[in-house]
C-alpha atoms as a PDB file:
ATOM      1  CA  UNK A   1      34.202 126.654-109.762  1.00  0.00           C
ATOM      2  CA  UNK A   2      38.391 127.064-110.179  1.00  0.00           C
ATOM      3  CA  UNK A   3      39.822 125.585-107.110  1.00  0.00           C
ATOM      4  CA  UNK A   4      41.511 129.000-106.203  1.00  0.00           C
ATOM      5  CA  UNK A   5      38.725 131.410-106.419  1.00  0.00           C
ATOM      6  CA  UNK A   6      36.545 128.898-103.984  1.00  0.00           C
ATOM      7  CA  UNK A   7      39.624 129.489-101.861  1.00  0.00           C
ATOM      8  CA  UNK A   8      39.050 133.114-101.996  1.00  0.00           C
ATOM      9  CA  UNK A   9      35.333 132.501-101.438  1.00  0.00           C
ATOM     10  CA  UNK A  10      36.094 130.148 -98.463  1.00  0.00           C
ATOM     11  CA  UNK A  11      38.842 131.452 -96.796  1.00  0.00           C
ATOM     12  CA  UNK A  12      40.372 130.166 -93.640  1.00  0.00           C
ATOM     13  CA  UNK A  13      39.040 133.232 -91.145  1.00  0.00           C
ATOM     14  CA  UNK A  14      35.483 131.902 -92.533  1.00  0.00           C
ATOM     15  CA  UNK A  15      35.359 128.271 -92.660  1.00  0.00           C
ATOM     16  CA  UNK A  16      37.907 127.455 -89.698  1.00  0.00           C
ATOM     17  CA  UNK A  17      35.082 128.966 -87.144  1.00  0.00           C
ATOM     18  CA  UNK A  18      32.643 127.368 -88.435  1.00  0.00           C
ATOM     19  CA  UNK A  19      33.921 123.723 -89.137  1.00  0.00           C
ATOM     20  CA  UNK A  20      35.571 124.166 -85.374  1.00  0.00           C
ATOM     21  CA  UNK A  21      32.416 124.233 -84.184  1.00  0.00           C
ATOM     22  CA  UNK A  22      31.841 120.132 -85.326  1.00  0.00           C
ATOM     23  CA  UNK A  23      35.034 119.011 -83.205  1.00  0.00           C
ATOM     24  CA  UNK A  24      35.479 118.208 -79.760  1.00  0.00           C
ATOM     25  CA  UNK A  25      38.066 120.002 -77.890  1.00  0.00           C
ATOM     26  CA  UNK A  26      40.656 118.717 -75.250  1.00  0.00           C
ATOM     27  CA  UNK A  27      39.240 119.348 -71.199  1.00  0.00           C
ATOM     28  CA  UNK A  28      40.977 120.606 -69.066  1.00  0.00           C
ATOM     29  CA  UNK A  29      43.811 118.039 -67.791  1.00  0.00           C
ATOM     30  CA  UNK A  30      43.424 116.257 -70.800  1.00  0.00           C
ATOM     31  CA  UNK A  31      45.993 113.419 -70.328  1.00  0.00           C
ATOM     32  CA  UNK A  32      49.271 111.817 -72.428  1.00  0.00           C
ATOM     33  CA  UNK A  33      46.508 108.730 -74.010  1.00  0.00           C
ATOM     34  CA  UNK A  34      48.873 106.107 -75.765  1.00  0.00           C
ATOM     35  CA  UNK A  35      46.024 105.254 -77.841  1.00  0.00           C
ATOM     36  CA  UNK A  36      44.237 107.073 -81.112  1.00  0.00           C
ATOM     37  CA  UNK A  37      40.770 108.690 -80.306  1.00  0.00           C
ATOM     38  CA  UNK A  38      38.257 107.208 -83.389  1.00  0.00           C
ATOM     39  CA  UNK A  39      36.758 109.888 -84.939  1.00  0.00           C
ATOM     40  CA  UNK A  40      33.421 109.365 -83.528  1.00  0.00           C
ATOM     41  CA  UNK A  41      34.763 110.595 -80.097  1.00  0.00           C
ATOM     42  CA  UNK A  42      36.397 113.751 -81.745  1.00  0.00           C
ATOM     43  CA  UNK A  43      32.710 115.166 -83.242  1.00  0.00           C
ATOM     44  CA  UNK A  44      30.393 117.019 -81.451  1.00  0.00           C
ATOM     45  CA  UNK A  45      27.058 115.494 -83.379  1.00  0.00           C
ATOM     46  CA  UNK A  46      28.122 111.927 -81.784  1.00  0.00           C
ATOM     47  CA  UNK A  47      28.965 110.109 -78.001  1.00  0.00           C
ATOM     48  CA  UNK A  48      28.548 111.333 -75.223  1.00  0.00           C
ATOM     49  CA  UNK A  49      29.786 114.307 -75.309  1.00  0.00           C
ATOM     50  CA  UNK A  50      27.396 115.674 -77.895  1.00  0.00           C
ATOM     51  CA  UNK A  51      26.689 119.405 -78.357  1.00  0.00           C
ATOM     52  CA  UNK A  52      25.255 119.055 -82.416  1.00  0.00           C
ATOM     53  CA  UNK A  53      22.572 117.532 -83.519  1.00  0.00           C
ATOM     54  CA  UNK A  54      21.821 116.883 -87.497  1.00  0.00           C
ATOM     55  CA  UNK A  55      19.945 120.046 -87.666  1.00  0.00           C
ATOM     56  CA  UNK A  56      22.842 122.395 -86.699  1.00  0.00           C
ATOM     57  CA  UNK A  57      25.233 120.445 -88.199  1.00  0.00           C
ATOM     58  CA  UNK A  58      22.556 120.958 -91.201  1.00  0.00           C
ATOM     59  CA  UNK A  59      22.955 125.258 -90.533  1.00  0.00           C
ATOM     60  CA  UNK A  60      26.442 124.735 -90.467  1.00  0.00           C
ATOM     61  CA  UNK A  61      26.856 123.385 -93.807  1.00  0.00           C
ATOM     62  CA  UNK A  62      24.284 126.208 -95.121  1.00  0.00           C
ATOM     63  CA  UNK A  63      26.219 129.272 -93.968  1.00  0.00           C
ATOM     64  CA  UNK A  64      28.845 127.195 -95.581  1.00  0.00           C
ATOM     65  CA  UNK A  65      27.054 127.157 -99.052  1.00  0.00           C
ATOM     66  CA  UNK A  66      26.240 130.721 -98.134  1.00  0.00           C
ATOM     67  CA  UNK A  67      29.475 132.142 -97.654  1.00  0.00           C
ATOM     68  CA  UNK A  68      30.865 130.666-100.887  1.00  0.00           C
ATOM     69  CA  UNK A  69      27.868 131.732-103.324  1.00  0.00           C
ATOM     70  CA  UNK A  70      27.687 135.005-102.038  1.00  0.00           C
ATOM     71  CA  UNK A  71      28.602 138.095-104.807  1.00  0.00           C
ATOM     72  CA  UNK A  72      30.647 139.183-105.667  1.00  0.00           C
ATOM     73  CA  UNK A  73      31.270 136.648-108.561  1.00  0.00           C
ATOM     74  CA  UNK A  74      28.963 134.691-110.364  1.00  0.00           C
ATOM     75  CA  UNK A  75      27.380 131.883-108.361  1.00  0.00           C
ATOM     76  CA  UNK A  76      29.355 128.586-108.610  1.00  0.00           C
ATOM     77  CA  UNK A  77      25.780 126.416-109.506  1.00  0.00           C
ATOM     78  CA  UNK A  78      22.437 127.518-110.216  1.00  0.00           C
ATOM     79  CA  UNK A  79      20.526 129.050-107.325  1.00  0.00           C
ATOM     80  CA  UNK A  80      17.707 126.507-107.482  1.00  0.00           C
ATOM     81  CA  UNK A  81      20.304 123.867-106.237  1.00  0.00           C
ATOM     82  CA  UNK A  82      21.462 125.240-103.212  1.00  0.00           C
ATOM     83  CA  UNK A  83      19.133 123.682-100.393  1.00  0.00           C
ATOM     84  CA  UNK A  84      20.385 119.956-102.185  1.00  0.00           C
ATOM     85  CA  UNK A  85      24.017 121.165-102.213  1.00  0.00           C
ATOM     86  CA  UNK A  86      23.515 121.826 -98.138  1.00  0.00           C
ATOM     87  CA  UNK A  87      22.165 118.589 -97.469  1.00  0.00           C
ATOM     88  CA  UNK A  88      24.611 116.928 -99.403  1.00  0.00           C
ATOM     89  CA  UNK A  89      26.827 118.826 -97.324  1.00  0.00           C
ATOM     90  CA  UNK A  90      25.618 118.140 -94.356  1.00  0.00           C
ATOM     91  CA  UNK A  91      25.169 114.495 -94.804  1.00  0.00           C
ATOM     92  CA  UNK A  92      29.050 114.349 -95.508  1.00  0.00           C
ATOM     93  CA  UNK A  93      30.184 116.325 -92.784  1.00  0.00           C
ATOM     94  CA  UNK A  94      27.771 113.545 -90.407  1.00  0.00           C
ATOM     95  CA  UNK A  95      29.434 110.826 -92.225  1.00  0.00           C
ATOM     96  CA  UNK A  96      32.442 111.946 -90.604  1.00  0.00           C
ATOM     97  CA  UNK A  97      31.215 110.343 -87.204  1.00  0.00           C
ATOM     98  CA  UNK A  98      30.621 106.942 -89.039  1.00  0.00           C
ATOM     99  CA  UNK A  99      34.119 106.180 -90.252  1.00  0.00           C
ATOM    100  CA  UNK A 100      36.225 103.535 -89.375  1.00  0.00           C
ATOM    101  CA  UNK A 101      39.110 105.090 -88.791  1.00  0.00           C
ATOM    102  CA  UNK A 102      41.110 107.194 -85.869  1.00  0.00           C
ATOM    103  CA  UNK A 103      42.218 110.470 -85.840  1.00  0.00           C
ATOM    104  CA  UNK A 104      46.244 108.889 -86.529  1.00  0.00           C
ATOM    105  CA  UNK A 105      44.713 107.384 -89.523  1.00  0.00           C
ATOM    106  CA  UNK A 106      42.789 110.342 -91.002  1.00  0.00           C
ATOM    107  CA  UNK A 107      45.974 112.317 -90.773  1.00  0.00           C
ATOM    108  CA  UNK A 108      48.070 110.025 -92.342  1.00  0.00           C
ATOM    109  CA  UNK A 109      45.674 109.774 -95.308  1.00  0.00           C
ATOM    110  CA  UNK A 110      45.481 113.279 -96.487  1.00  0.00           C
ATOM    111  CA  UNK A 111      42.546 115.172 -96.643  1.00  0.00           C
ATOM    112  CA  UNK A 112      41.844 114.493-100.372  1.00  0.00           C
ATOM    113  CA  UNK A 113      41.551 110.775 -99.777  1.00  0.00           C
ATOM    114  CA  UNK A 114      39.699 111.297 -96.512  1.00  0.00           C
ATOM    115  CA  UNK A 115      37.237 113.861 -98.126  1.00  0.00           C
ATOM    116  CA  UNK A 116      37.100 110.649-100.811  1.00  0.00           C
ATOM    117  CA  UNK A 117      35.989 108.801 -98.091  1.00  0.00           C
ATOM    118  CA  UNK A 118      33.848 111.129 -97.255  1.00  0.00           C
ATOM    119  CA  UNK A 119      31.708 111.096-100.556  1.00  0.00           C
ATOM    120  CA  UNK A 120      31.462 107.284-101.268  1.00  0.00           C
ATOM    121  CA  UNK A 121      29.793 107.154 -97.349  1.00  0.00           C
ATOM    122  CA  UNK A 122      27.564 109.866 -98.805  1.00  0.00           C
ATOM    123  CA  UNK A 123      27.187 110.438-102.492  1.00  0.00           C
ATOM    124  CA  UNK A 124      25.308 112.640-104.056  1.00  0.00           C
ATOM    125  CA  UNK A 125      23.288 111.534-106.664  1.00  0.00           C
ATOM    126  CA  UNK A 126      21.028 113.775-109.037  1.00  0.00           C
ATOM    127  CA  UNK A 127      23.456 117.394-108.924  1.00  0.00           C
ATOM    128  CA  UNK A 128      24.314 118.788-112.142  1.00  0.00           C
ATOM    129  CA  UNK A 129      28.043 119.535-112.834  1.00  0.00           C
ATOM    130  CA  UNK A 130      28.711 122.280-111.578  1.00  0.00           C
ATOM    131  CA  UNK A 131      26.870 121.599-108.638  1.00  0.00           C
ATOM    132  CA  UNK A 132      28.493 118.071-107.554  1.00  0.00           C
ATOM    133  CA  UNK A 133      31.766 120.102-108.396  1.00  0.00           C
ATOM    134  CA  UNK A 134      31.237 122.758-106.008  1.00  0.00           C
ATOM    135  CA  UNK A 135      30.407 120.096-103.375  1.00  0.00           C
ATOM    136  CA  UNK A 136      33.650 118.047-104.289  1.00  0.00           C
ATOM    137  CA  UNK A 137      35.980 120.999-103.553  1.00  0.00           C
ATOM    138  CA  UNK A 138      34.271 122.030-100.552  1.00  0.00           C
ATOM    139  CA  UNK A 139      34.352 118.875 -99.100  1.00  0.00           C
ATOM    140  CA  UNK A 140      38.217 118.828 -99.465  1.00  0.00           C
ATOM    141  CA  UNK A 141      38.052 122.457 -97.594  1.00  0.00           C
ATOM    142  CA  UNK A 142      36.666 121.263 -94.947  1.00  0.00           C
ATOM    143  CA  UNK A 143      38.736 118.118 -94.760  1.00  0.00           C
ATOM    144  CA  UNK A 144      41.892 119.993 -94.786  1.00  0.00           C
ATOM    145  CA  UNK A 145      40.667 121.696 -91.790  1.00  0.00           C
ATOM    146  CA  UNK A 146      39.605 119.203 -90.171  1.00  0.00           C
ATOM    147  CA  UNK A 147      42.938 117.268 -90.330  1.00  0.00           C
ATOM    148  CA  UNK A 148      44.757 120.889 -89.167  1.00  0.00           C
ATOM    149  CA  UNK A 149      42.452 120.596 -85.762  1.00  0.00           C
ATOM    150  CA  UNK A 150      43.042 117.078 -84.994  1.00  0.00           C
ATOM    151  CA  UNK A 151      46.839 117.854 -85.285  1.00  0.00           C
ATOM    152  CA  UNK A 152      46.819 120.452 -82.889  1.00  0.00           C
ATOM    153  CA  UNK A 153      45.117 118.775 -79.954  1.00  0.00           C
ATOM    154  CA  UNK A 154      47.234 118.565 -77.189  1.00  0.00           C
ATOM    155  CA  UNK A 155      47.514 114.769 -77.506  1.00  0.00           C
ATOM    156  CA  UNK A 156      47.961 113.953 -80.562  1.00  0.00           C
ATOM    157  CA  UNK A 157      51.969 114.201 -81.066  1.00  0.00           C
ATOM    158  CA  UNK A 158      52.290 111.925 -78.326  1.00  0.00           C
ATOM    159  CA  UNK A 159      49.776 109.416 -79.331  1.00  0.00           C
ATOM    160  CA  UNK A 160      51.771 109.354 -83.016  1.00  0.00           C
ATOM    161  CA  UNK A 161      54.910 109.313 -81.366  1.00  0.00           C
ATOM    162  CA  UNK A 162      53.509 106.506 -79.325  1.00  0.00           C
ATOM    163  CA  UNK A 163      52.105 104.607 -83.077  1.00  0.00           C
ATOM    164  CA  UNK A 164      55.439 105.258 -84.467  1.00  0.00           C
ATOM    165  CA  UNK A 165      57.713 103.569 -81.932  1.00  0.00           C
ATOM    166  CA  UNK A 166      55.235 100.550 -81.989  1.00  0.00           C
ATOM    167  CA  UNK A 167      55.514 100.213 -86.000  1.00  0.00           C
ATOM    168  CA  UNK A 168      59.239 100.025 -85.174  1.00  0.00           C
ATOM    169  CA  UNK A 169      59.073  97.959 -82.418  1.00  0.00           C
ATOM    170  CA  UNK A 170      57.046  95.819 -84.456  1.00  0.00           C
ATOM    171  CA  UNK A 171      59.406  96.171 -87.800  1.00  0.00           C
ATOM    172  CA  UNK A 172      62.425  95.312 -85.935  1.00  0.00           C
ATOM    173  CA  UNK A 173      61.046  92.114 -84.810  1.00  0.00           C
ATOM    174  CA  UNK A 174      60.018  91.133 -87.935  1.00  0.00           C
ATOM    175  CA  UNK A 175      63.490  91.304 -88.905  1.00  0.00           C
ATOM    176  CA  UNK A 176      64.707  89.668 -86.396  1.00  0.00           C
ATOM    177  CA  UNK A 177      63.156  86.762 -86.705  1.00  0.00           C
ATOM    178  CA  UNK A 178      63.476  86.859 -90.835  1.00  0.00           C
ATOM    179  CA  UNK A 179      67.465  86.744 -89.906  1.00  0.00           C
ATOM    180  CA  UNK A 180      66.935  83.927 -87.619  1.00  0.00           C
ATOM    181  CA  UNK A 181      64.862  82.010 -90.284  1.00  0.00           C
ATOM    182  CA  UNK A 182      67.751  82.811 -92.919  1.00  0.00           C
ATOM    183  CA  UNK A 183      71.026  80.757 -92.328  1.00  0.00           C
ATOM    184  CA  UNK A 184      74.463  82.243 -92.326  1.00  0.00           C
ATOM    185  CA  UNK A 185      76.537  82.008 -94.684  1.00  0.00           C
ATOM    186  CA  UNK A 186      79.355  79.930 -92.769  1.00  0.00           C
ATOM    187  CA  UNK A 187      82.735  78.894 -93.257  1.00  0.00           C
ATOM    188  CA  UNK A 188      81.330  75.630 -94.656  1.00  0.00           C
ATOM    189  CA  UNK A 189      79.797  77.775 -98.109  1.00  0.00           C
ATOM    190  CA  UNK A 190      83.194  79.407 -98.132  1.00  0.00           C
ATOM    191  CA  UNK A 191      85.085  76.046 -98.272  1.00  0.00           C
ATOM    192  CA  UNK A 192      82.345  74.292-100.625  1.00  0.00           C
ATOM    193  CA  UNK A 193      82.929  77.178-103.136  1.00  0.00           C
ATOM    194  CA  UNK A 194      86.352  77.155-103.426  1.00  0.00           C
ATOM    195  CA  UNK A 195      86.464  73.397-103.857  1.00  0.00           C
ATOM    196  CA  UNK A 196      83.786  73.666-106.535  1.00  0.00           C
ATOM    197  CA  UNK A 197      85.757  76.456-108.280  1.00  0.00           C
ATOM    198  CA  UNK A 198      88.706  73.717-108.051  1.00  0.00           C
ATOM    199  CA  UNK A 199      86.683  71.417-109.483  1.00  0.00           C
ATOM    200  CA  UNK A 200      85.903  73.714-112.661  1.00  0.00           C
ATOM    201  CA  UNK A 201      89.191  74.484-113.336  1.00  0.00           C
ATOM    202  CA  UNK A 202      90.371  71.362-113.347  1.00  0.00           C
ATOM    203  CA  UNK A 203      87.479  69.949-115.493  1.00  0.00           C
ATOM    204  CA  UNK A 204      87.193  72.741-117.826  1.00  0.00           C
ATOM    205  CA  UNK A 205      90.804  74.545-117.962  1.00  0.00           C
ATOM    206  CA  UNK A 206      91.920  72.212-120.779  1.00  0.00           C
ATOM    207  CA  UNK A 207      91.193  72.126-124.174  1.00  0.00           C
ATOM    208  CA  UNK A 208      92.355  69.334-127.178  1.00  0.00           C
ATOM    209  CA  UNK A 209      94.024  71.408-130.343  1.00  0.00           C
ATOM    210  CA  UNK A 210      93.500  68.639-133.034  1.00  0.00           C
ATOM    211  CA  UNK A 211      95.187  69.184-136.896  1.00  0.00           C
ATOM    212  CA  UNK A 212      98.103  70.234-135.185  1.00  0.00           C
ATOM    213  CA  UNK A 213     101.414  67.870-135.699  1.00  0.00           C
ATOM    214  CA  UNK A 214     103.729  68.622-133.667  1.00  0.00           C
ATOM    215  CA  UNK A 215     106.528  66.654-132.359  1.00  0.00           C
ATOM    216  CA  UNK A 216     106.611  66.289-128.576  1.00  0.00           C
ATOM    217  CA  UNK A 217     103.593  68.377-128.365  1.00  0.00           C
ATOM    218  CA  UNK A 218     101.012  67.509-125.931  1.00  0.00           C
ATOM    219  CA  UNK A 219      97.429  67.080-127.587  1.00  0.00           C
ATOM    220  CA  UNK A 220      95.751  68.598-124.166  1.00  0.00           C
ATOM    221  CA  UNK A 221      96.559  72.437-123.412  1.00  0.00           C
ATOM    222  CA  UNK A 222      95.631  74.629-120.724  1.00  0.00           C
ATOM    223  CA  UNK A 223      92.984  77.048-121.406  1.00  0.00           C
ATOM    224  CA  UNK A 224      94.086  79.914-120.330  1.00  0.00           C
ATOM    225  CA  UNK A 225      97.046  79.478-122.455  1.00  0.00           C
ATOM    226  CA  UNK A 226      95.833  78.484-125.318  1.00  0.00           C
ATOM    227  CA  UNK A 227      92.509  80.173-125.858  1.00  0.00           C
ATOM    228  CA  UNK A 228      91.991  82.598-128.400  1.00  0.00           C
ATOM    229  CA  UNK A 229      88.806  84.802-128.060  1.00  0.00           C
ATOM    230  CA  UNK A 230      86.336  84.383-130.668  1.00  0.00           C
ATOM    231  CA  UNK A 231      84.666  87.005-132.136  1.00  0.00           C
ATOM    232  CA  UNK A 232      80.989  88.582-132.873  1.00  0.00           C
ATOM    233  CA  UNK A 233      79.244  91.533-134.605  1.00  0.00           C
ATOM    234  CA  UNK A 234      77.356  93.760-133.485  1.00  0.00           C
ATOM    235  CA  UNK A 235      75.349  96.965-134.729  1.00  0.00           C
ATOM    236  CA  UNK A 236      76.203 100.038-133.974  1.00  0.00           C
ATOM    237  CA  UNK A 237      74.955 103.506-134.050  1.00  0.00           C
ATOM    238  CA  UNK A 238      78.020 106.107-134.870  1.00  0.00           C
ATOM    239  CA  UNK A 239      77.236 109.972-134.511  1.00  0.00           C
ATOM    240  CA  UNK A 240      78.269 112.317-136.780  1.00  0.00           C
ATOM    241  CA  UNK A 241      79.746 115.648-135.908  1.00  0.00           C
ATOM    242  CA  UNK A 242      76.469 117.219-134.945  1.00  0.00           C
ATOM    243  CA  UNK A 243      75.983 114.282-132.780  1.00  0.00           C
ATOM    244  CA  UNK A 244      73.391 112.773-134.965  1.00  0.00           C
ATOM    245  CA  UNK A 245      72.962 109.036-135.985  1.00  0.00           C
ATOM    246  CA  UNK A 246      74.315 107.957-139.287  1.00  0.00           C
ATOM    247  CA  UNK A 247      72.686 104.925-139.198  1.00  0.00           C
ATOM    248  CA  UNK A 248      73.576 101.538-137.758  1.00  0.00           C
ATOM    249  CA  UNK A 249      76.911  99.600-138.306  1.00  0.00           C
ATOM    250  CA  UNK A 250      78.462  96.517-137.949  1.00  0.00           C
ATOM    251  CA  UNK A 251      81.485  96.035-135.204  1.00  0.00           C
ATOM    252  CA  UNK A 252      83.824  93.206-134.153  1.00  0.00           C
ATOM    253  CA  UNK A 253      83.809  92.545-130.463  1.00  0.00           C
ATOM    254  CA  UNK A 254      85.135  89.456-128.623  1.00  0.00           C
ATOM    255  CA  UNK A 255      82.528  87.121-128.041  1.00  0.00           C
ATOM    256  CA  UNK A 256      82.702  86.903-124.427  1.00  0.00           C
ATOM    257  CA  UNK A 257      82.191  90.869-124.277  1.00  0.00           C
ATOM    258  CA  UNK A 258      79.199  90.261-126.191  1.00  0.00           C
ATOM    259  CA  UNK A 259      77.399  88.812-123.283  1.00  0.00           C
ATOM    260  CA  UNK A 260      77.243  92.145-121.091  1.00  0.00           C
ATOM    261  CA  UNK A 261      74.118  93.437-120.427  1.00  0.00           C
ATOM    262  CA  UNK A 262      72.246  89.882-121.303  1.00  0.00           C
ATOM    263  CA  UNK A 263      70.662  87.911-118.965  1.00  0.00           C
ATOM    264  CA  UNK A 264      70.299  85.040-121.315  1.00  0.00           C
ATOM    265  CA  UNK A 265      71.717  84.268-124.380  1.00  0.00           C
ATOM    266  CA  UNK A 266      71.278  81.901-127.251  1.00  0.00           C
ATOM    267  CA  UNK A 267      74.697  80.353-128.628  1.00  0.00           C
ATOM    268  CA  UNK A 268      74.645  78.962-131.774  1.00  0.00           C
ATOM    269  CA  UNK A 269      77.372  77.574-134.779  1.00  0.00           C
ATOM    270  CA  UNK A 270      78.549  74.654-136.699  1.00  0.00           C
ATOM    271  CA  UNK A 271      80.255  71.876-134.961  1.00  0.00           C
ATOM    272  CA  UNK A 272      83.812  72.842-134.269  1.00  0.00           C
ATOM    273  CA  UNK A 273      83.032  76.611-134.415  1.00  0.00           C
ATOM    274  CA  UNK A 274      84.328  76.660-130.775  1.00  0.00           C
ATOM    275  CA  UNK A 275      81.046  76.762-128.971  1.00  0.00           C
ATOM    276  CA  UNK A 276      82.316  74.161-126.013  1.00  0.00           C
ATOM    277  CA  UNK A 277      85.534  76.387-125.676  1.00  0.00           C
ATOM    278  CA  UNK A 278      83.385  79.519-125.164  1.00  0.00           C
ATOM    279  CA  UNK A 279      81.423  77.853-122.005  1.00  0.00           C
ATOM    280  CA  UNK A 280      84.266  76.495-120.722  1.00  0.00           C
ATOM    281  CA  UNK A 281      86.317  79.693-120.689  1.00  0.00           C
ATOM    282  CA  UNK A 282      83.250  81.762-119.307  1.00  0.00           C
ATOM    283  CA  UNK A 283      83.193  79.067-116.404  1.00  0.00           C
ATOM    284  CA  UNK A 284      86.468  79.606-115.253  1.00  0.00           C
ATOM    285  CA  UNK A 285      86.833  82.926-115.914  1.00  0.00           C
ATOM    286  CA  UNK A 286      83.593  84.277-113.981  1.00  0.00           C
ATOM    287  CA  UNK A 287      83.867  86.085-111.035  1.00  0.00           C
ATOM    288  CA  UNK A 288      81.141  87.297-108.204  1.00  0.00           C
ATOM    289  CA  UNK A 289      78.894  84.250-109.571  1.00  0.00           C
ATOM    290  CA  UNK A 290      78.811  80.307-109.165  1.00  0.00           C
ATOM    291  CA  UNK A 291      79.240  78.949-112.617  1.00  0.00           C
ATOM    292  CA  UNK A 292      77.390  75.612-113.575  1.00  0.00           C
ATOM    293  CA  UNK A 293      77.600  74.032-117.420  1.00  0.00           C
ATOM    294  CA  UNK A 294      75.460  71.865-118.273  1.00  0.00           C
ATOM    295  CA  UNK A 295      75.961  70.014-121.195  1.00  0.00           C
ATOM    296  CA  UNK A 296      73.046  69.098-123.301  1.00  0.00           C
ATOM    297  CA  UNK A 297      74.209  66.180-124.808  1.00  0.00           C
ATOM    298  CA  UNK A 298      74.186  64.041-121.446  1.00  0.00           C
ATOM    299  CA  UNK A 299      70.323  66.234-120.254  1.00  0.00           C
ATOM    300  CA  UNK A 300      68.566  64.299-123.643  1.00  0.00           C
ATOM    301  CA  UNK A 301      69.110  61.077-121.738  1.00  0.00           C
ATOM    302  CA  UNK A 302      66.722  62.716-118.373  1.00  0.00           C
ATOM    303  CA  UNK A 303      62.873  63.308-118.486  1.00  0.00           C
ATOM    304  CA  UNK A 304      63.684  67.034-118.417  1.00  0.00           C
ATOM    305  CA  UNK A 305      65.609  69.535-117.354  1.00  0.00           C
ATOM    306  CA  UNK A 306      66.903  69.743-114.398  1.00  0.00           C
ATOM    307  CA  UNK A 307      65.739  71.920-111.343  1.00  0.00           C
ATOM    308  CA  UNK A 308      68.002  74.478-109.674  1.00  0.00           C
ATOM    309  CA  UNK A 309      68.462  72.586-106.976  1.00  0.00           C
ATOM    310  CA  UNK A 310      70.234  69.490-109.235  1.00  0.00           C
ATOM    311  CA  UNK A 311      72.470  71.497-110.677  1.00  0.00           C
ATOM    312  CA  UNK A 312      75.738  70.671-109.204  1.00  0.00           C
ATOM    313  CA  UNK A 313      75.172  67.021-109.134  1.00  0.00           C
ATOM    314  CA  UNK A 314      74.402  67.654-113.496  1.00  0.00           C
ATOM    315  CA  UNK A 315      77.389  69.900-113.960  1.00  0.00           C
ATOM    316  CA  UNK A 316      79.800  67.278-112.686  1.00  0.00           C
ATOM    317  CA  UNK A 317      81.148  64.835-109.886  1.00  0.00           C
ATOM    318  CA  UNK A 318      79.880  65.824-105.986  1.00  0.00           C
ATOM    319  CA  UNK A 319      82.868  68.639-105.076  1.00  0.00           C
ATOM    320  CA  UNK A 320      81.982  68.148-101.598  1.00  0.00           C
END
C-alpha cells in the first residue's frame, strides 16, 4: 500500500484516539522532573500504573487493521491475513514497554528509526509482501504519534532543556581540560622559529655559479639574487569558443608554481639540472610553514629515515 493513501486510510482524527489510549498521561501537579521518564513508565500495558493489558492492547491494534482495510479501496493484503497482521501489531506496539530507551531518546531518534526498533524487538516472520508492508508503514504511523504525545507532556521541555544544558556542561569541560592538556604556543616557539628561519637563510641563501670567469667575481652568490626560476610543462586543457575542450596542451610554468595543489612531489633530473637550487630556494622562500631539507646523500649513511621528531637535528646544526 502507497505511503499516502494509508495516510488517507489512517488519518490523524482516527489513529491519534486510539494510540492515546496506550500512553500514560501527566496527574494532576505533575512536577518540573530533571530526569527522562523510560518508556516503560509512559505505557499504560506496563508499571504500576497499568490500565491495558495484552488483550486490549490486542483490540487496539485490530480496530487499527480495521480502520485501514476498510472500503473504499481495495484491501492493502489479502483478507485471510488480517488476524496475523493484528498480532503482529500488537506485539510491536507491547514491545514498546520493553525498550531501553527514555522518552528524550525516542524523540531524538525519529520515529522511523524507533518504529525500526520496534520491528527487530518483534519481527514478523511468515507475512507475504504486501502484508509485512502494510505492517511496516503502520508501525511508522503509530510511531510518529507516539513521539507527538511524549512531546507534549507537560514535562518534557524541561526535562530536554535540563539534558541539553548537561551535554554542554559536559562538552565544555571536555574542552577545558583538552586546552589544559595542549601547551601554548609561547614566546619560546616564537623565538625558536625565527632563529631556525635564520639558520636557513644563512645555510641555504647561497649558491656557487661555476664556468663563470670573472675577474673579481665572488664564486658564492646570494640566492635571491642570483636565482633564476627553472621551468616545467604541464598539460593543459584550452576551450574553444563554445567553451568546449580542444584537447590537452603543453604549457611552460616556473617550476616552483608547479608545486601548488601537491602534497608531495617527486623531483627528478640529471646532475647539475639545478635540483639542489630548487630545494634550497623553496626553503627560504616558504611562508606559513616550517621548512626542513633533508638531504639524501648524508640519510644513506642512517638505518632509515628519519622520524618527524629528528628532523631538525637531520636538516642541520641545533638552532636553539
Amino acid at each position: 500500500m502507497d505511503p499516502a493513501v494509508l495516510g488517507t486510510r489512517l488519518a490523524s482524527s482516527v489513529l491519534s484516539p486510539l494510540v492515546k489510549q496506550l500512553l500514560t498521561r501527566d496527574g494532576p501537579g505533575a512536577g518540573l522532573v530533571d530526569k527522562p521518564v523510560r518508556l516503560s513508565g509512559l505505557v499504560t500495558f506496563r508499571g504500576e500504573k497499568r490500565t491495558l493489558g495484552e488483550k486490549e492492547v490486542g483490540h487496539l491494534a485490530a480496530r487499527l487493521v480495521r480502520e485501514a482495510v476498510q472500503p473504499p479501496g481495495e484491501p492493502p493484503f489479502p483478507a485471510d491475513e488480517q488476524e496475523a497482521v493484528t498480532a503482529a501489531l500488537a506485539r510491536r506496539l507491547l514491545a514498546l514497554g520493553d525498550l531501553d530507551m527514555d522518552d528524550v531518546q525516542a524523540v531524538r531518534l525519529g520515529h522511523r528509526q524507533l518504529a525500526r526498533t520496534l520491528r527487530e524487538a518483534a519481527p514478523a516472520p511468515g507475512l507475504a509482501t504486501d502484508a509485512a508492508y502494510f505492517l511496516d508503514s503502520v508501525t511508522e504511523w503509530a510511531c510518529l504519534h507516539i513521539l507527538h504525545f511524549f512531546t507534549q507532556r507537560s514535562t518534557f521541555v524541561a526535562r530536554t532543556l535540563v539534558e541539553q544544558s548537561r551535554a554542554q556542561s559536559e562538552l565544555i569541560a571536555k574542552v577545558d581540560t583538552l586546552i589544559t592538556r595542549t601547551p601554548p604556543r609561547d614566546g619560546q616557539d616564537t623565538a625558536f622559529e625565527a632563529r631556525y628561519r635564520a639558520h636557513l637563510a644563512e645555510r641555504h641563501n647561497r649558491v656557487t655559479i661555476f664556468g663563470l670567469d670573472l675577474r673579481d667575481s665572488p664564486d658564492v652568490w646570494p640566492l635571491d639574487v642570483a636565482y633564476l626560476s627553472l621551468e616545467a610543462t604541464r598539460e593543459a586543457g584550452p576551450e574553444d569558443a563554445h567553451g568546449g575542450p580542444q584537447g590537452a596542451t603543453t604549457v611552460q610554468v616556473r617550476a616552483e608554481d608547479a608545486f601548488d595543489g601537491h602534497d608531495r612531489v617527486l623531483l627528478r633530473g640529471e646532475a647539475g639540472s639545478g635540483k639542489t637550487t630548487l630545494i634550497q630556494w623553496l626553503a627560504i622562500t616558504t611562508t606559513g610553514r616550517i621548512p626542513y631539507v633533508l638531504p639524501l646523500r648524508t640519510l644513506i649513511r642512517a638505518a632509515g629515515l628519519p622520524s618527524p621528531a629528528a628532523f631538525r637535528p637531520t636538516a642541520g646544526p641545533s638552532a636553539s
